[in-house]
Amino acid sequence: MKMDLSIIGKNILKDLKAVGVEAERLGYQAYFVGGVVRDVLLGRPSSDWDIVVEGQAIELAKALAAFYKSRLTVYESFGTATLTWPNGFVVDFAMARREYYPHPGSLPIVTSGSIKEDLFRRDFTINALAVVLNPQCFGELQDFYGGYDDLKKKKLRVMHEKSFLDDPTRILRAIRFESRLDFHLEVKTLRVLKAALAKDAPATVKPPRYFAEFRKIFSERHPVACLKRLADLNGLEFIFPGFKPDWTILSRVEKVVRKLKKNKSYFSKNWSGVFLLAFFARMRAQQVASFAKHFHLTKKEVFSLSGLGEVPALIKKLQLPGLRRSDIYEILDPVDLEIIYFIRTLTSVNMVTRRVDDFLKKSRLASLRITGEDLKDLGLKPGREMGALLHTLLMHKINGKIKNYQGEKALASQLVFQYQRG
Ligand code: CTP
């Protein structure tokens, strides 16, 4: 079947055709594969372009890089290369490969193979589709395993029964795809997924690797639905046996995030860090350290999580009457930003949301035009006093007492004068 590739756009199509022409010249077969084929067929945007080559993938990428004067990064030990076209289009090249898992949960042993074998090693039939790039059959869909039919029926089906045991991170992928694409797990697939969880398959994967896949849930559109599905399947036990998140907090956060996403000031915010906080909201401070070590959480995540304990006190402080903008700034400025966003989504107290919004949108972004050089000109020596004076000026600016450079300078000279008189 010839695919309708118009959704890809003319520019990318041109580059893909060039890949096919060059592959043909070298006597190779090239295909684009995996998630991007699925997404193109579903009419969804996709940016991860994976090209599989029956032949020397690195040679093909090198030839294209030389011809199109493109940036190339070669990973010899993996037999892969990443090419960045001058128009910014990024493509990963890999040779078609066969894989086998020496034991469940391990990384696979890889040897070269055909496109059919390459597709067979993949997780779900809908991700085991390829599209020919060579000129004669450009755009032809290669569907060896019924992926197109499953796609139409919105079914997630594993390629073989051992798939979740070979690679238990696929359990998490299944949950994400189900929610993201609004698909459902085919009966047998659901059975083998449950069986893999009953066997505690996730424990065969190195914890940081499993958590890295788990973390992706927080970037999905509906993280709470994914997490609930996983919990229903007993898939949260890897955190620690009996772990239960606070669903009320999670649902509230998701509801508020959905609203905030429509707000221009929050448009570009990545909310995954906030969902992480909501998920672990009930975790005690002592647990965070050992948990962080076990799953290799990032420094940033550990820092955010360690701030959870202060959230109730912060919410209380933010309700104090008569706070000036500068007071709110002093309260929130030392606090981790994700914690502030978390507070914004967690509380329904109007005064707190208003004050947090004001801090995030205005006070936090306030800056002075005046510099240390100006203060030196006024006779102040660099040092702690200068830092303190700049801070005082900033607080006045945040409170609206000074508006522009002139105002900053006038107030600065007044403060320097007072300081010098002791
Ligand atoms: N794949 C797999 N098993 C995994 C991870 C990936 O079989 N555990 C295969 C799938 O064929 C997948 C392809 O590798 O389509 C690329 O993986 P990835 O970049 O993670 O892609 P997507 O399927 O596009 O997922 P996402 O949209 O979340 O990036």
Tab-separated table of C-alpha atoms and ligand atoms in Angstrom:
chain	number	residue	atom	x	y	z
A	1	MET	CA	0.000	0.000	0.000
A	2	LYS	CA	1.294	3.466	-0.921
A	3	MET	CA	1.130	5.863	1.990
A	4	ASP	CA	-0.194	9.391	1.837
A	5	LEU	CA	2.853	11.305	3.028
A	6	SER	CA	1.505	14.803	2.441
A	7	ILE	CA	1.247	15.467	6.208
A	8	ILE	CA	5.052	15.291	6.390
A	9	GLY	CA	5.481	18.524	4.459
A	10	LYS	CA	7.378	19.245	1.257
A	11	ASN	CA	10.750	20.036	2.827
A	12	ILE	CA	11.066	16.836	4.803
A	13	LEU	CA	9.709	14.784	1.903
A	14	LYS	CA	12.445	16.199	-0.298
A	15	ASP	CA	15.111	15.142	2.226
A	16	LEU	CA	13.584	11.683	2.615
A	17	LYS	CA	13.600	11.227	-1.159
A	18	ALA	CA	17.272	12.196	-1.198
A	19	VAL	CA	17.975	9.452	1.350
A	20	GLY	CA	16.266	6.921	-0.921
A	21	VAL	CA	18.184	8.060	-4.003
A	22	GLU	CA	21.530	7.835	-2.214
A	23	ALA	CA	20.669	4.433	-0.696
A	24	GLU	CA	19.793	3.139	-4.168
A	25	ARG	CA	23.105	4.441	-5.559
A	26	LEU	CA	25.003	2.571	-2.838
A	27	GLY	CA	22.976	-0.600	-3.405
A	28	TYR	CA	21.141	-0.419	-0.058
A	29	GLN	CA	17.463	-0.374	0.938
A	30	ALA	CA	16.375	2.421	3.263
A	31	TYR	CA	13.128	2.741	5.254
A	32	PHE	CA	11.688	5.117	7.754
A	33	VAL	CA	10.383	3.136	10.663
A	34	GLY	CA	8.818	2.949	14.088
A	35	GLY	CA	6.864	5.605	15.921
A	36	VAL	CA	6.976	8.107	13.097
A	37	VAL	CA	5.180	5.759	10.666
A	38	ARG	CA	2.514	5.165	13.303
A	39	ASP	CA	2.140	8.905	13.856
A	40	VAL	CA	2.011	9.772	10.144
A	41	LEU	CA	-0.704	7.145	9.620
A	42	LEU	CA	-2.646	8.604	12.548
A	43	GLY	CA	-2.160	12.140	11.225
A	44	ARG	CA	-0.257	13.127	14.360
A	45	PRO	CA	2.832	15.331	14.438
A	46	SER	CA	6.088	13.495	15.076
A	47	SER	CA	9.661	14.616	15.236
A	48	ASP	CA	11.748	11.462	15.837
A	49	TRP	CA	12.868	10.352	12.418
A	50	ASP	CA	14.412	6.878	12.469
A	51	ILE	CA	15.797	5.418	9.277
A	52	VAL	CA	16.753	1.768	9.049
A	53	VAL	CA	19.100	0.615	6.321
A	54	GLU	CA	19.615	-2.818	4.853
A	55	GLY	CA	23.262	-2.060	4.273
A	56	GLN	CA	25.857	0.186	5.882
A	57	ALA	CA	23.832	2.851	7.693
A	58	ILE	CA	26.883	4.900	8.650
A	59	GLU	CA	28.195	4.907	5.062
A	60	LEU	CA	24.848	6.133	3.787
A	61	ALA	CA	24.701	8.891	6.418
A	62	LYS	CA	28.291	9.910	5.621
A	63	ALA	CA	27.582	10.119	1.886
A	64	LEU	CA	24.505	12.286	2.511
A	65	ALA	CA	26.357	14.508	4.979
A	66	ALA	CA	29.140	15.109	2.471
A	67	PHE	CA	26.745	15.863	-0.380
A	68	TYR	CA	24.387	18.111	1.574
A	69	LYS	CA	27.103	19.649	3.754
A	70	SER	CA	25.165	18.534	6.830
A	71	ARG	CA	26.234	17.968	10.397
A	72	LEU	CA	26.899	14.313	11.202
A	73	THR	CA	27.518	12.529	14.501
A	74	VAL	CA	28.637	8.929	14.195
A	75	TYR	CA	28.279	6.374	17.004
A	76	GLU	CA	30.613	3.666	15.687
A	77	SER	CA	30.062	1.281	18.588
A	78	PHE	CA	26.278	1.324	18.054
A	79	GLY	CA	26.538	1.341	14.248
A	80	THR	CA	24.330	4.444	14.149
A	81	ALA	CA	24.618	8.054	13.004
A	82	THR	CA	22.627	11.241	13.434
A	83	LEU	CA	22.402	13.642	10.528
A	84	THR	CA	21.210	17.232	10.802
A	85	TRP	CA	20.208	18.739	7.471
A	86	PRO	CA	20.933	22.440	6.942
A	87	ASN	CA	17.168	23.116	7.359
A	88	GLY	CA	17.343	21.632	10.872
A	89	PHE	CA	15.702	18.293	10.013
A	90	VAL	CA	17.309	15.595	12.226
A	91	VAL	CA	17.419	11.924	11.266
A	92	ASP	CA	18.848	8.877	13.041
A	93	PHE	CA	20.317	6.149	10.860
A	94	ALA	CA	20.735	2.537	12.011
A	95	MET	CA	21.427	-0.705	10.208
A	96	ALA	CA	18.604	-3.265	10.107
A	97	ARG	CA	19.257	-5.567	13.027
A	98	ARG	CA	18.296	-8.772	14.691
A	99	GLU	CA	18.207	-8.888	18.458
A	100	TYR	CA	18.024	-11.391	21.211
A	101	TYR	CA	17.873	-10.974	24.952
A	102	PRO	CA	20.429	-13.211	26.744
A	103	HIS	CA	18.215	-12.999	29.836
A	104	PRO	CA	15.000	-11.114	30.671
A	105	GLY	CA	15.441	-7.420	31.369
A	106	SER	CA	19.008	-7.313	29.995
A	107	LEU	CA	20.098	-5.166	27.095
A	108	PRO	CA	19.816	-7.111	23.833
A	109	ILE	CA	22.616	-8.651	21.773
A	110	VAL	CA	22.497	-7.182	18.295
A	111	THR	CA	23.520	-8.543	14.894
A	112	SER	CA	22.718	-7.296	11.388
A	113	GLY	CA	19.487	-8.520	9.822
A	114	SER	CA	16.734	-7.781	7.322
A	115	ILE	CA	14.034	-5.100	7.675
A	116	LYS	CA	11.557	-7.869	8.498
A	117	GLU	CA	13.786	-9.043	11.373
A	118	ASP	CA	14.368	-5.485	12.463
A	119	LEU	CA	10.646	-4.879	12.734
A	120	PHE	CA	10.081	-8.159	14.538
A	121	ARG	CA	12.283	-7.122	17.469
A	122	ARG	CA	10.049	-4.132	18.215
A	123	ASP	CA	7.466	-3.688	20.956
A	124	PHE	CA	4.030	-3.421	19.315
A	125	THR	CA	2.702	-4.183	15.852
A	126	ILE	CA	1.752	-0.519	15.382
A	127	ASN	CA	5.433	0.375	15.923
A	128	ALA	CA	6.624	-2.372	13.571
A	129	LEU	CA	5.727	-0.605	10.336
A	130	ALA	CA	8.190	0.717	7.776
A	131	VAL	CA	8.002	2.891	4.665
A	132	VAL	CA	10.296	2.342	1.675
A	133	LEU	CA	12.498	5.294	0.689
A	134	ASN	CA	14.195	3.898	-2.436
A	135	PRO	CA	12.896	5.698	-5.541
A	136	GLN	CA	11.014	2.909	-7.311
A	137	CYS	CA	8.784	2.086	-4.330
A	138	PHE	CA	9.029	5.375	-2.436
A	139	GLY	CA	6.195	5.639	0.095
A	140	GLU	CA	5.257	1.942	0.032
A	141	LEU	CA	4.162	0.675	3.475
A	142	GLN	CA	5.874	-2.487	4.715
A	143	ASP	CA	3.477	-4.233	7.082
A	144	PHE	CA	4.669	-7.752	7.908
A	145	TYR	CA	2.849	-8.136	11.211
A	146	GLY	CA	-0.609	-6.630	10.820
A	147	GLY	CA	0.258	-3.268	12.342
A	148	TYR	CA	-1.914	-1.291	9.935
A	149	ASP	CA	-4.985	-3.340	10.808
A	150	ASP	CA	-4.283	-2.935	14.545
A	151	LEU	CA	-3.854	0.777	14.021
A	152	LYS	CA	-7.287	1.005	12.404
A	153	LYS	CA	-8.801	-1.034	15.236
A	154	LYS	CA	-6.946	1.023	17.871
A	155	LYS	CA	-5.266	-2.081	19.240
A	156	LEU	CA	-1.941	-2.380	21.001
A	157	ARG	CA	-0.594	-5.842	20.334
A	158	VAL	CA	2.838	-7.145	21.293
A	159	MET	CA	4.917	-8.823	18.604
A	160	HIS	CA	5.379	-11.955	20.714
A	161	GLU	CA	4.450	-13.276	24.157
A	162	LYS	CA	7.843	-12.682	25.738
A	163	SER	CA	7.995	-9.027	24.756
A	164	PHE	CA	7.280	-7.629	28.263
A	165	LEU	CA	9.645	-10.105	29.887
A	166	ASP	CA	12.455	-9.332	27.427
A	167	ASP	CA	12.011	-5.625	28.010
A	168	PRO	CA	9.727	-4.715	30.938
A	169	THR	CA	10.010	-0.995	30.138
A	170	ARG	CA	7.494	-1.861	27.411
A	171	ILE	CA	4.872	-2.231	30.143
A	172	LEU	CA	5.185	1.507	30.697
A	173	ARG	CA	5.222	2.203	26.969
A	174	ALA	CA	1.980	0.219	26.618
A	175	ILE	CA	0.322	2.335	29.293
A	176	ARG	CA	1.508	5.580	27.680
A	177	PHE	CA	0.404	4.637	24.165
A	178	GLU	CA	-2.976	3.419	25.405
A	179	SER	CA	-3.666	6.795	26.945
A	180	ARG	CA	-1.973	9.014	24.367
A	181	LEU	CA	-3.495	7.371	21.298
A	182	ASP	CA	-6.740	6.312	22.985
A	183	PHE	CA	-5.990	2.675	22.054
A	184	HIS	CA	-6.631	-0.452	24.113
A	185	LEU	CA	-4.492	-3.451	24.893
A	186	GLU	CA	-5.499	-6.455	22.851
A	187	VAL	CA	-6.742	-9.341	25.065
A	188	LYS	CA	-3.670	-11.583	24.873
A	189	THR	CA	-1.351	-8.591	25.226
A	190	LEU	CA	-3.141	-7.504	28.396
A	191	ARG	CA	-2.796	-11.039	29.723
A	192	VAL	CA	0.961	-11.225	29.120
A	193	LEU	CA	1.406	-7.737	30.535
A	194	LYS	CA	-0.401	-8.751	33.740
A	195	ALA	CA	1.619	-11.976	33.875
A	196	ALA	CA	4.865	-10.010	33.520
A	197	LEU	CA	3.864	-7.737	36.402
A	198	ALA	CA	2.804	-10.720	38.508
A	199	LYS	CA	6.293	-12.133	37.937
A	200	ASP	CA	7.773	-8.797	39.047
A	201	ALA	CA	9.421	-8.340	35.635
A	202	PRO	CA	10.321	-4.659	36.333
A	203	ALA	CA	12.758	-5.884	38.993
A	204	THR	CA	14.902	-7.439	36.232
A	205	VAL	CA	15.619	-3.969	34.773
A	206	LYS	CA	18.160	-1.636	36.343
A	207	PRO	CA	16.053	0.756	38.495
A	208	PRO	CA	17.324	3.991	36.860
A	209	ARG	CA	16.441	2.623	33.410
A	210	TYR	CA	12.962	1.627	34.527
A	211	PHE	CA	12.416	4.960	36.232
A	212	ALA	CA	13.609	6.846	33.142
A	213	GLU	CA	10.783	5.198	31.203
A	214	PHE	CA	8.323	5.758	34.060
A	215	ARG	CA	9.205	9.466	34.232
A	216	LYS	CA	7.938	9.913	30.644
A	217	ILE	CA	4.390	9.408	31.950
A	218	PHE	CA	4.626	12.815	33.614
A	219	SER	CA	5.060	14.435	30.186
A	220	GLU	CA	1.959	12.812	28.691
A	221	ARG	CA	-1.234	14.788	28.212
A	222	HIS	CA	-3.126	12.745	30.794
A	223	PRO	CA	-0.575	11.495	33.311
A	224	VAL	CA	-3.173	10.690	35.968
A	225	ALA	CA	-5.095	8.301	33.697
A	226	CYS	CA	-1.800	6.504	32.920
A	227	LEU	CA	-0.876	6.301	36.589
A	228	LYS	CA	-4.332	5.041	37.571
A	229	ARG	CA	-4.222	2.379	34.875
A	230	LEU	CA	-0.801	1.323	36.065
A	231	ALA	CA	-1.972	1.242	39.679
A	232	ASP	CA	-4.997	-0.892	38.708
A	233	LEU	CA	-2.604	-3.367	37.121
A	234	ASN	CA	-0.389	-3.381	40.250
A	235	GLY	CA	2.272	-1.627	38.248
A	236	LEU	CA	3.326	0.879	40.909
A	237	GLU	CA	4.816	-1.744	43.195
A	238	PHE	CA	8.290	-1.095	41.776
A	239	ILE	CA	8.370	2.208	43.705
A	240	PHE	CA	8.068	0.179	46.898
A	241	PRO	CA	5.596	-2.515	47.842
A	242	GLY	CA	2.297	-1.001	48.874
A	243	PHE	CA	3.115	2.472	47.488
A	244	LYS	CA	-0.020	4.522	46.917
A	245	PRO	CA	0.020	8.066	45.564
A	246	ASP	CA	-2.519	10.631	46.712
A	247	TRP	CA	-5.060	10.525	43.892
A	248	THR	CA	-6.925	13.582	45.157
A	249	ILE	CA	-3.784	15.704	44.869
A	250	LEU	CA	-2.896	14.250	41.474
A	251	SER	CA	-6.362	14.808	40.026
A	252	ARG	CA	-6.541	18.344	41.339
A	253	VAL	CA	-3.103	19.173	39.895
A	254	GLU	CA	-4.051	17.732	36.501
A	255	LYS	CA	-7.311	19.689	36.432
A	256	VAL	CA	-5.569	22.966	37.216
A	257	VAL	CA	-2.704	22.280	34.795
A	258	ARG	CA	-5.243	21.693	32.021
A	259	LYS	CA	-6.655	25.161	32.689
A	260	LEU	CA	-3.274	26.861	33.050
A	261	LYS	CA	-2.033	25.385	29.765
A	262	LYS	CA	-4.550	27.628	27.999
A	263	ASN	CA	-3.127	30.687	29.735
A	264	LYS	CA	-0.536	32.577	27.710
A	265	SER	CA	1.824	33.084	30.646
A	266	TYR	CA	1.964	29.349	31.305
A	267	PHE	CA	2.013	28.296	27.663
A	268	SER	CA	5.597	27.132	27.462
A	269	LYS	CA	5.750	25.617	30.950
A	270	ASN	CA	6.782	21.979	31.118
A	271	TRP	CA	4.626	20.463	33.851
A	272	SER	CA	6.347	17.096	34.249
A	273	GLY	CA	8.294	18.268	37.339
A	274	VAL	CA	5.039	19.335	38.985
A	275	PHE	CA	3.416	15.954	38.314
A	276	LEU	CA	6.462	14.268	39.826
A	277	LEU	CA	5.903	16.339	42.971
A	278	ALA	CA	2.196	15.553	42.989
A	279	PHE	CA	2.936	11.850	42.592
A	280	PHE	CA	5.342	11.794	45.534
A	281	ALA	CA	3.509	14.425	47.589
A	282	ARG	CA	3.038	12.025	50.471
A	283	MET	CA	6.620	10.771	50.492
A	284	ARG	CA	8.426	11.482	53.725
A	285	ALA	CA	11.694	13.469	53.646
A	286	GLN	CA	13.721	10.477	54.928
A	287	GLN	CA	12.418	8.334	52.074
A	288	VAL	CA	13.491	10.800	49.393
A	289	ALA	CA	17.234	10.278	49.827
A	290	SER	CA	17.237	6.488	49.530
A	291	PHE	CA	14.657	6.630	46.777
A	292	ALA	CA	16.726	9.179	44.842
A	293	LYS	CA	19.797	6.980	45.096
A	294	HIS	CA	17.988	3.823	44.009
A	295	PHE	CA	16.402	5.377	40.907
A	296	HIS	CA	19.148	7.910	40.100
A	297	LEU	CA	16.864	10.905	40.312
A	298	THR	CA	18.392	14.090	38.952
A	299	LYS	CA	19.771	16.711	41.340
A	300	LYS	CA	16.972	19.009	40.276
A	301	GLU	CA	14.326	16.402	41.124
A	302	VAL	CA	15.883	15.694	44.523
A	303	PHE	CA	15.972	19.401	45.274
A	304	SER	CA	12.296	19.799	44.351
A	305	LEU	CA	11.210	16.726	46.304
A	306	SER	CA	13.105	17.836	49.377
A	307	GLY	CA	10.997	21.021	49.338
A	308	LEU	CA	7.691	19.156	49.665
A	309	GLY	CA	7.794	19.327	53.453
A	310	GLU	CA	7.630	23.124	53.473
A	311	VAL	CA	4.574	23.363	51.207
A	312	PRO	CA	1.897	23.581	53.953
A	313	ALA	CA	3.845	26.305	55.802
A	314	LEU	CA	4.354	28.274	52.584
A	315	ILE	CA	0.659	28.129	51.756
A	316	LYS	CA	-0.104	29.413	55.240
A	317	LYS	CA	2.404	32.267	54.954
A	318	LEU	CA	0.977	33.286	51.600
A	319	GLN	CA	-2.392	33.845	53.267
A	320	LEU	CA	-1.091	36.404	55.757
A	321	PRO	CA	-2.974	39.689	55.382
A	322	GLY	CA	-1.309	42.874	54.194
A	323	LEU	CA	1.693	41.350	52.422
A	324	ARG	CA	3.429	43.663	49.991
A	325	ARG	CA	4.745	42.351	46.694
A	326	SER	CA	8.262	42.527	48.094
A	327	ASP	CA	7.205	40.391	51.103
A	328	ILE	CA	5.853	37.759	48.748
A	329	TYR	CA	9.056	37.963	46.748
A	330	GLU	CA	11.100	37.361	49.925
A	331	ILE	CA	8.950	34.325	50.753
A	332	LEU	CA	9.033	32.735	47.324
A	333	ASP	CA	12.373	33.737	45.859
A	334	PRO	CA	14.404	31.130	47.806
A	335	VAL	CA	11.879	28.361	47.017
A	336	ASP	CA	12.421	25.857	44.198
A	337	LEU	CA	10.409	26.943	41.156
A	338	GLU	CA	8.686	23.574	40.676
A	339	ILE	CA	7.479	23.753	44.275
A	340	ILE	CA	5.984	27.171	43.541
A	341	TYR	CA	4.193	25.843	40.464
A	342	PHE	CA	3.065	22.879	42.554
A	343	ILE	CA	1.593	25.231	45.156
A	344	ARG	CA	-0.140	27.115	42.330
A	345	THR	CA	-1.893	23.940	41.185
A	346	LEU	CA	-2.535	22.532	44.645
A	347	THR	CA	-4.314	25.308	46.483
A	348	SER	CA	-7.803	26.589	45.864
A	349	VAL	CA	-7.331	29.641	48.111
A	350	ASN	CA	-7.818	32.624	45.819
A	351	MET	CA	-5.463	34.916	47.687
A	352	VAL	CA	-2.634	32.363	47.328
A	353	THR	CA	-3.149	31.670	43.627
A	354	ARG	CA	-3.326	35.416	42.947
A	355	ARG	CA	-0.131	36.077	44.858
A	356	VAL	CA	1.724	33.165	43.269
A	357	ASP	CA	0.575	34.242	39.788
A	358	ASP	CA	1.774	37.766	40.461
A	359	PHE	CA	5.149	36.500	41.658
A	360	LEU	CA	5.592	34.159	38.676
A	361	LYS	CA	4.425	36.587	36.022
A	362	LYS	CA	5.789	39.860	37.397
A	363	SER	CA	7.987	40.082	40.495
A	364	ARG	CA	10.209	37.147	39.574
A	365	LEU	CA	10.990	38.759	36.222
A	366	ALA	CA	11.647	42.238	37.615
A	367	SER	CA	15.159	43.569	37.161
A	368	LEU	CA	17.098	46.773	37.701
A	369	ARG	CA	18.660	48.896	34.998
A	370	ILE	CA	21.075	50.378	37.485
A	371	THR	CA	24.331	48.445	37.941
A	372	GLY	CA	27.204	48.184	40.401
A	373	GLU	CA	29.099	50.611	38.158
A	374	ASP	CA	26.448	53.287	38.769
A	375	LEU	CA	26.736	52.718	42.510
A	376	LYS	CA	30.525	52.987	42.291
A	377	ASP	CA	30.040	56.347	40.552
A	378	LEU	CA	27.922	57.367	43.551
A	379	GLY	CA	30.879	56.555	45.782
A	380	LEU	CA	29.925	53.099	47.080
A	381	LYS	CA	32.630	50.419	47.208
A	382	PRO	CA	31.851	46.914	45.873
A	383	GLY	CA	30.975	44.508	48.686
A	384	ARG	CA	28.126	43.287	50.849
A	385	GLU	CA	26.629	46.781	51.204
A	386	MET	CA	26.403	47.162	47.467
A	387	GLY	CA	24.577	43.822	47.158
A	388	ALA	CA	22.183	44.808	49.941
A	389	LEU	CA	21.509	48.177	48.337
A	390	LEU	CA	20.765	46.640	44.954
A	391	HIS	CA	18.372	44.259	46.684
A	392	THR	CA	16.610	47.157	48.445
A	393	LEU	CA	16.276	48.927	45.106
A	394	LEU	CA	14.794	45.821	43.533
A	395	MET	CA	12.241	45.509	46.345
A	396	HIS	CA	11.211	49.123	45.784
A	397	LYS	CA	10.884	48.462	42.080
A	398	ILE	CA	8.754	45.367	42.754
A	399	ASN	CA	6.511	47.460	45.022
A	400	GLY	CA	6.102	49.981	42.214
A	401	LYS	CA	7.899	52.742	44.117
A	402	ILE	CA	10.357	53.306	41.292
A	403	LYS	CA	9.584	52.909	37.639
A	404	ASN	CA	12.595	53.678	35.509
A	405	TYR	CA	16.355	54.195	35.409
A	406	GLN	CA	16.035	57.791	36.607
A	407	GLY	CA	13.981	56.676	39.568
A	408	GLU	CA	16.456	53.918	40.370
A	409	LYS	CA	19.327	56.397	40.278
A	410	ALA	CA	17.557	58.972	42.429
A	411	LEU	CA	16.678	56.430	45.102
A	412	ALA	CA	20.162	54.895	44.912
A	413	SER	CA	21.873	58.225	45.607
A	414	GLN	CA	19.491	58.841	48.510
A	415	LEU	CA	20.294	55.408	49.985
A	416	VAL	CA	24.042	55.805	49.432
A	417	PHE	CA	23.900	59.175	51.159
A	418	GLN	CA	22.049	57.687	54.139
A	419	TYR	CA	24.468	54.777	54.270
A	420	GLN	CA	27.541	57.018	54.180
A	421	ARG	CA	26.151	59.174	56.998
A	422	GLY	CA	25.833	55.921	58.982
B	1	CTP	N1	11.107	0.326	20.612
B	1	CTP	C1	10.899	-0.954	21.121
B	1	CTP	N2	11.014	-1.226	22.440
B	1	CTP	C2	11.342	-0.236	23.313
B	1	CTP	C3	11.584	1.070	22.837
B	1	CTP	C4	11.442	1.330	21.482
B	1	CTP	O1	10.584	-1.850	20.338
B	1	CTP	N3	11.451	-0.510	24.613
B	1	CTP	C5	11.004	0.587	19.163
B	1	CTP	C6	9.608	0.884	18.685
B	1	CTP	O2	9.477	0.358	17.386
B	1	CTP	C7	9.560	2.384	18.610
B	1	CTP	C8	11.000	2.714	18.162
B	1	CTP	O3	11.791	1.716	18.809
B	1	CTP	O4	8.608	2.862	17.694
B	1	CTP	C9	11.478	4.088	18.542
B	1	CTP	O5	11.371	4.268	19.943
B	1	CTP	P1	11.055	5.682	20.584
B	1	CTP	O6	11.935	6.689	19.987
B	1	CTP	O7	11.012	5.532	22.053
B	1	CTP	O8	9.667	6.003	20.022
B	1	CTP	P2	8.217	6.138	19.836
B	1	CTP	O9	7.559	4.822	19.570
B	1	CTP	O10	8.043	7.152	18.794
B	1	CTP	O11	7.674	6.704	21.242
B	1	CTP	P3	7.507	8.213	21.650
B	1	CTP	O12	6.454	8.764	20.727
B	1	CTP	O13	7.039	8.185	23.084
B	1	CTP	O14	8.844	8.857	21.485
